A tleap script that builds the chain and sets N, CA, C and O, in Angstrom:
source leaprc.protein.ff14SB
mol = sequence {
  NMET SER LEU MET PRO HIE VAL ASN SER SER
  ALA ILE SER ARG ILE GLU TRP SER SER GLY
  THR LEU SER ILE TRP PHE ARG THR SER GLY
  LYS TYR ASP TYR TYR GLY VAL PRO GLU SER
  ILE TYR ILE ALA PHE LEU ALA ALA ARG SER
  LYS GLY THR PHE PHE ASN ASP HIE ILE ARG
  ASP HIE CTYR
}
set mol.1.N position { 41.813 130.837 -12.028 }
set mol.1.CA position { 42.221 131.122 -10.680 }
set mol.1.C position { 43.561 130.439 -10.426 }
set mol.1.O position { 43.724 129.256 -10.726 }
set mol.2.N position { 44.483 131.154 -9.894 }
set mol.2.CA position { 45.762 130.578 -9.518 }
set mol.2.C position { 46.155 131.156 -8.171 }
set mol.2.O position { 46.531 132.324 -8.064 }
set mol.3.N position { 46.063 130.341 -7.167 }
set mol.3.CA position { 46.431 130.762 -5.824 }
set mol.3.C position { 47.529 129.849 -5.312 }
set mol.3.O position { 47.648 128.706 -5.754 }
set mol.4.N position { 48.315 130.339 -4.401 }
set mol.4.CA position { 49.389 129.526 -3.844 }
set mol.4.C position { 49.336 129.567 -2.328 }
set mol.4.O position { 50.300 129.986 -1.687 }
set mol.5.N position { 48.224 129.139 -1.744 }
set mol.5.CA position { 48.164 129.231 -0.292 }
set mol.5.C position { 49.045 128.208 0.404 }
set mol.5.O position { 49.145 127.050 -0.001 }
set mol.6.N position { 49.666 128.674 1.447 }
set mol.6.CA position { 50.377 127.764 2.340 }
set mol.6.C position { 49.312 127.172 3.246 }
set mol.6.O position { 48.390 127.873 3.662 }
set mol.7.N position { 49.430 125.908 3.550 }
set mol.7.CA position { 48.404 125.250 4.338 }
set mol.7.C position { 48.985 124.707 5.642 }
set mol.7.O position { 50.188 124.475 5.760 }
set mol.8.N position { 48.110 124.514 6.602 }
set mol.8.CA position { 48.500 123.990 7.904 }
set mol.8.C position { 48.372 122.474 7.864 }
set mol.8.O position { 47.306 121.924 8.140 }
set mol.9.N position { 49.453 121.812 7.523 }
set mol.9.CA position { 49.450 120.364 7.391 }
set mol.9.C position { 50.838 119.843 7.719 }
set mol.9.O position { 51.843 120.485 7.412 }
set mol.10.N position { 50.886 118.686 8.341 }
set mol.10.CA position { 52.194 118.111 8.666 }
set mol.10.C position { 52.875 117.533 7.432 }
set mol.10.O position { 54.098 117.395 7.414 }
set mol.11.N position { 52.100 117.190 6.391 }
set mol.11.CA position { 52.665 116.555 5.199 }
set mol.11.C position { 52.752 117.494 4.000 }
set mol.11.O position { 53.596 117.298 3.126 }
set mol.12.N position { 51.894 118.507 3.946 }
set mol.12.CA position { 51.779 119.372 2.765 }
set mol.12.C position { 52.052 120.809 3.172 }
set mol.12.O position { 51.504 121.296 4.161 }
set mol.13.N position { 52.906 121.493 2.404 }
set mol.13.CA position { 53.222 122.877 2.753 }
set mol.13.C position { 52.435 123.887 1.923 }
set mol.13.O position { 52.158 124.992 2.389 }
set mol.14.N position { 52.073 123.515 0.697 }
set mol.14.CA position { 51.428 124.489 -0.196 }
set mol.14.C position { 50.653 123.749 -1.263 }
set mol.14.O position { 51.051 122.663 -1.686 }
set mol.15.N position { 49.540 124.334 -1.705 }
set mol.15.CA position { 48.810 123.802 -2.846 }
set mol.15.C position { 48.427 124.941 -3.772 }
set mol.15.O position { 48.178 126.065 -3.337 }
set mol.16.N position { 48.387 124.628 -5.046 }
set mol.16.CA position { 48.060 125.628 -6.073 }
set mol.16.C position { 47.227 124.935 -7.141 }
set mol.16.O position { 47.465 123.770 -7.459 }
set mol.17.N position { 46.260 125.642 -7.692 }
set mol.17.CA position { 45.446 125.112 -8.793 }
set mol.17.C position { 45.398 126.148 -9.897 }
set mol.17.O position { 45.193 127.331 -9.628 }
set mol.18.N position { 45.586 125.718 -11.141 }
set mol.18.CA position { 45.485 126.615 -12.288 }
set mol.18.C position { 45.094 125.805 -13.513 }
set mol.18.O position { 45.807 124.885 -13.912 }
set mol.19.N position { 43.966 126.147 -14.104 }
set mol.19.CA position { 43.505 125.528 -15.356 }
set mol.19.C position { 43.521 124.006 -15.321 }
set mol.19.O position { 43.948 123.361 -16.279 }
set mol.20.N position { 43.058 123.437 -14.221 }
set mol.20.CA position { 42.953 121.986 -14.120 }
set mol.20.C position { 44.177 121.274 -13.596 }
set mol.20.O position { 44.155 120.056 -13.415 }
set mol.21.N position { 45.254 122.019 -13.345 }
set mol.21.CA position { 46.458 121.401 -12.784 }
set mol.21.C position { 46.560 121.760 -11.310 }
set mol.21.O position { 46.627 122.932 -10.940 }
set mol.22.N position { 46.570 120.730 -10.483 }
set mol.22.CA position { 46.731 120.899 -9.053 }
set mol.22.C position { 48.180 120.588 -8.707 }
set mol.22.O position { 48.661 119.482 -8.953 }
set mol.23.N position { 48.871 121.563 -8.138 }
set mol.23.CA position { 50.259 121.379 -7.707 }
set mol.23.C position { 50.277 121.308 -6.195 }
set mol.23.O position { 49.703 122.156 -5.511 }
set mol.24.N position { 50.942 120.287 -5.681 }
set mol.24.CA position { 51.031 120.086 -4.241 }
set mol.24.C position { 52.503 119.995 -3.861 }
set mol.24.O position { 53.263 119.223 -4.445 }
set mol.25.N position { 52.890 120.793 -2.877 }
set mol.25.CA position { 54.250 120.754 -2.358 }
set mol.25.C position { 54.226 119.939 -1.070 }
set mol.25.O position { 53.681 120.375 -0.056 }
set mol.26.N position { 54.824 118.752 -1.123 }
set mol.26.CA position { 54.929 117.905 0.054 }
set mol.26.C position { 56.179 118.295 0.828 }
set mol.26.O position { 57.215 118.588 0.231 }
set mol.27.N position { 56.089 118.300 2.122 }
set mol.27.CA position { 57.213 118.740 2.958 }
set mol.27.C position { 58.452 117.872 2.775 }
set mol.27.O position { 59.570 118.382 2.852 }
set mol.28.N position { 58.284 116.579 2.536 }
set mol.28.CA position { 59.447 115.694 2.448 }
set mol.28.C position { 59.879 115.359 1.029 }
set mol.28.O position { 61.040 115.020 0.802 }
set mol.29.N position { 58.955 115.447 0.063 }
set mol.29.CA position { 59.316 114.977 -1.284 }
set mol.29.C position { 59.179 116.011 -2.390 }
set mol.29.O position { 59.425 115.696 -3.555 }
set mol.30.N position { 58.793 117.239 -2.054 }
set mol.30.CA position { 58.739 118.289 -3.065 }
set mol.30.C position { 57.415 118.386 -3.800 }
set mol.30.O position { 56.382 117.919 -3.321 }
set mol.31.N position { 57.466 118.999 -4.970 }
set mol.31.CA position { 56.267 119.344 -5.740 }
set mol.31.C position { 55.847 118.214 -6.684 }
set mol.31.O position { 56.664 117.600 -7.371 }
set mol.32.N position { 54.537 117.973 -6.683 }
set mol.32.CA position { 53.938 117.035 -7.638 }
set mol.32.C position { 52.748 117.715 -8.293 }
set mol.32.O position { 52.020 118.466 -7.644 }
set mol.33.N position { 52.551 117.451 -9.582 }
set mol.33.CA position { 51.426 118.005 -10.329 }
set mol.33.C position { 50.418 116.914 -10.648 }
set mol.33.O position { 50.787 115.792 -10.996 }
set mol.34.N position { 49.143 117.256 -10.525 }
set mol.34.CA position { 48.028 116.357 -10.837 }
set mol.34.C position { 47.162 117.061 -11.868 }
set mol.34.O position { 46.786 118.218 -11.684 }
set mol.35.N position { 46.848 116.365 -12.951 }
set mol.35.CA position { 46.183 116.985 -14.100 }
set mol.35.C position { 44.711 116.594 -14.186 }
set mol.35.O position { 44.319 115.497 -13.789 }
set mol.36.N position { 43.905 117.517 -14.716 }
set mol.36.CA position { 42.486 117.268 -14.898 }
set mol.36.C position { 41.685 117.364 -13.611 }
set mol.36.O position { 40.615 116.767 -13.494 }
set mol.37.N position { 42.196 118.105 -12.657 }
set mol.37.CA position { 41.528 118.248 -11.360 }
set mol.37.C position { 40.541 119.412 -11.426 }
set mol.37.O position { 40.940 120.540 -11.717 }
set mol.38.N position { 39.263 119.157 -11.160 }
set mol.38.CA position { 38.278 120.249 -11.191 }
set mol.38.C position { 38.540 121.269 -10.082 }
set mol.38.O position { 39.070 120.933 -9.023 }
set mol.39.N position { 38.167 122.496 -10.340 }
set mol.39.CA position { 38.337 123.554 -9.346 }
set mol.39.C position { 37.581 123.228 -8.062 }
set mol.39.O position { 38.017 123.599 -6.973 }
set mol.40.N position { 36.455 122.538 -8.186 }
set mol.40.CA position { 35.669 122.184 -6.994 }
set mol.40.C position { 36.462 121.280 -6.046 }
set mol.40.O position { 36.315 121.385 -4.828 }
set mol.41.N position { 37.294 120.400 -6.587 }
set mol.41.CA position { 38.146 119.546 -5.750 }
set mol.41.C position { 39.191 120.402 -5.037 }
set mol.41.O position { 39.466 120.195 -3.856 }
set mol.42.N position { 39.770 121.361 -5.755 }
set mol.42.CA position { 40.754 122.270 -5.162 }
set mol.42.C position { 40.137 123.046 -3.994 }
set mol.42.O position { 40.740 123.159 -2.927 }
set mol.43.N position { 38.942 123.571 -4.207 }
set mol.43.CA position { 38.275 124.356 -3.168 }
set mol.43.C position { 37.971 123.473 -1.950 }
set mol.43.O position { 38.160 123.894 -0.809 }
set mol.44.N position { 37.502 122.254 -2.203 }
set mol.44.CA position { 37.232 121.328 -1.104 }
set mol.44.C position { 38.523 120.948 -0.379 }
set mol.44.O position { 38.527 120.790 0.841 }
set mol.45.N position { 39.602 120.802 -1.116 }
set mol.45.CA position { 40.917 120.496 -0.536 }
set mol.45.C position { 41.333 121.609 0.417 }
set mol.45.O position { 41.786 121.342 1.530 }
set mol.46.N position { 41.179 122.861 -0.021 }
set mol.46.CA position { 41.528 123.993 0.829 }
set mol.46.C position { 40.710 123.995 2.119 }
set mol.46.O position { 41.221 124.348 3.182 }
set mol.47.N position { 39.448 123.605 2.025 }
set mol.47.CA position { 38.541 123.648 3.170 }
set mol.47.C position { 38.657 122.426 4.075 }
set mol.47.O position { 38.156 122.440 5.199 }
set mol.48.N position { 39.308 121.380 3.600 }
set mol.48.CA position { 39.376 120.125 4.354 }
set mol.48.C position { 40.112 120.311 5.677 }
set mol.48.O position { 41.134 120.994 5.750 }
set mol.49.N position { 39.575 119.698 6.703 }
set mol.49.CA position { 40.218 119.765 8.016 }
set mol.49.C position { 41.582 119.077 7.991 }
set mol.49.O position { 42.560 119.592 8.532 }
set mol.50.N position { 41.631 117.905 7.355 }
set mol.50.CA position { 42.893 117.182 7.215 }
set mol.50.C position { 43.280 117.132 5.740 }
set mol.50.O position { 42.635 116.450 4.944 }
set mol.51.N position { 44.327 117.853 5.386 }
set mol.51.CA position { 44.773 117.875 3.984 }
set mol.51.C position { 45.277 116.501 3.551 }
set mol.51.O position { 45.022 116.077 2.424 }
set mol.52.N position { 45.988 115.804 4.433 }
set mol.52.CA position { 46.504 114.484 4.093 }
set mol.52.C position { 45.408 113.474 3.827 }
set mol.52.O position { 45.491 112.702 2.872 }
set mol.53.N position { 44.376 113.472 4.666 }
set mol.53.CA position { 43.254 112.563 4.469 }
set mol.53.C position { 42.516 112.894 3.183 }
set mol.53.O position { 42.152 111.993 2.427 }
set mol.54.N position { 42.291 114.180 2.928 }
set mol.54.CA position { 41.606 114.578 1.694 }
set mol.54.C position { 42.418 114.140 0.478 }
set mol.54.O position { 41.869 113.607 -0.487 }
set mol.55.N position { 43.723 114.368 0.532 }
set mol.55.CA position { 44.585 113.949 -0.575 }
set mol.55.C position { 44.457 112.452 -0.817 }
set mol.55.O position { 44.272 112.021 -1.955 }
set mol.56.N position { 44.555 111.661 0.241 }
set mol.56.CA position { 44.479 110.209 0.091 }
set mol.56.C position { 43.117 109.751 -0.430 }
set mol.56.O position { 43.045 108.820 -1.232 }
set mol.57.N position { 42.049 110.391 0.012 }
set mol.57.CA position { 40.693 109.965 -0.355 }
set mol.57.C position { 40.215 110.468 -1.711 }
set mol.57.O position { 39.430 109.796 -2.379 }
set mol.58.N position { 40.690 111.665 -2.130 }
set mol.58.CA position { 40.095 112.306 -3.306 }
set mol.58.C position { 41.053 112.646 -4.444 }
set mol.58.O position { 40.606 112.960 -5.547 }
set mol.59.N position { 42.353 112.591 -4.200 }
set mol.59.CA position { 43.311 112.996 -5.238 }
set mol.59.C position { 44.246 111.840 -5.624 }
set mol.59.O position { 44.348 111.491 -6.800 }
set mol.60.N position { 44.909 111.266 -4.659 }
set mol.60.CA position { 45.831 110.143 -4.947 }
set mol.60.C position { 45.059 109.024 -5.635 }
set mol.60.O position { 43.966 108.653 -5.209 }
set mol.61.N position { 45.635 108.503 -6.686 }
set mol.61.CA position { 45.055 107.429 -7.489 }
set mol.61.C position { 43.797 107.823 -8.255 }
set mol.61.O position { 43.147 106.970 -8.861 }
set mol.62.N position { 43.442 109.131 -8.232 }
set mol.62.CA position { 42.304 109.622 -9.007 }
set mol.62.C position { 42.744 110.516 -10.168 }
set mol.62.O position { 42.069 110.596 -11.195 }
set mol.63.N position { 43.878 111.181 -9.991 }
set mol.63.CA position { 44.378 112.107 -11.028 }
set mol.63.C position { 45.837 111.830 -11.316 }
set mol.63.O position { 46.439 112.500 -12.155 }
savepdb mol mol.pdb
quit
Protein backbone atom coordinates (compact mmCIF):
# COMPACT_ATOMS: atom_id res chain seq x y z
CA UNK A 1 0.00 0.00 0.00
CA UNK A 2 1.33 3.41 -0.88
CA UNK A 3 -0.87 6.38 -0.17
CA UNK A 4 0.01 10.03 0.06
CA UNK A 5 -2.79 11.62 2.01
CA UNK A 6 -2.59 15.22 2.99
CA UNK A 7 -3.52 15.55 6.63
CA UNK A 8 -5.13 18.24 8.75
CA UNK A 9 -2.30 19.13 11.10
CA UNK A 10 -0.50 22.31 12.04
CA UNK A 11 2.89 20.53 11.99
CA UNK A 12 2.48 17.80 9.33
CA UNK A 13 1.29 18.29 5.77
CA UNK A 14 1.43 14.75 4.37
CA UNK A 15 2.23 11.18 5.34
CA UNK A 16 2.97 8.16 3.17
CA UNK A 17 3.72 4.52 3.98
CA UNK A 18 5.21 1.94 1.62
CA UNK A 19 6.83 -1.40 2.48
CA UNK A 20 7.70 -0.41 6.04
CA UNK A 21 8.92 3.10 5.26
CA UNK A 22 6.87 5.91 6.73
CA UNK A 23 7.51 9.28 5.08
CA UNK A 24 6.33 12.39 6.87
CA UNK A 25 6.36 15.87 5.39
CA UNK A 26 6.69 18.44 8.16
CA UNK A 27 5.47 21.93 7.31
CA UNK A 28 8.63 23.65 8.57
CA UNK A 29 11.42 21.12 8.04
CA UNK A 30 10.47 18.99 5.04
CA UNK A 31 10.40 15.24 4.50
CA UNK A 32 11.74 12.63 6.90
CA UNK A 33 11.70 8.85 6.45
CA UNK A 34 11.22 6.32 9.26
CA UNK A 35 12.09 2.68 8.59
CA UNK A 36 10.58 -0.55 9.87
CA UNK A 37 7.22 1.02 10.66
CA UNK A 38 4.35 -1.50 10.63
CA UNK A 39 1.33 -0.71 8.48
CA UNK A 40 -0.82 -0.81 11.62
CA UNK A 41 1.08 2.22 12.99
CA UNK A 42 0.51 4.07 9.70
CA UNK A 43 -3.22 3.33 9.82
CA UNK A 44 -3.44 4.45 13.45
CA UNK A 45 -1.48 7.60 12.55
CA UNK A 46 -4.01 8.43 9.83
CA UNK A 47 -6.88 7.94 12.28
CA UNK A 48 -5.29 9.88 15.15
CA UNK A 49 -7.08 13.04 16.20
CA UNK A 50 -3.76 14.80 16.79
CA UNK A 51 -1.05 13.85 14.29
CA UNK A 52 1.63 15.68 16.28
CA UNK A 53 0.79 13.90 19.52
CA UNK A 54 0.67 10.52 17.78
CA UNK A 55 4.03 11.21 16.15
CA UNK A 56 5.61 12.16 19.47
CA UNK A 57 4.11 9.18 21.34
CA UNK A 58 4.46 6.39 18.77
CA UNK A 59 6.99 7.27 16.05
CA UNK A 60 9.66 9.71 17.27
CA UNK A 61 12.44 7.84 19.06
CA UNK A 62 10.83 4.50 18.10
CA UNK A 63 11.84 4.23 14.43
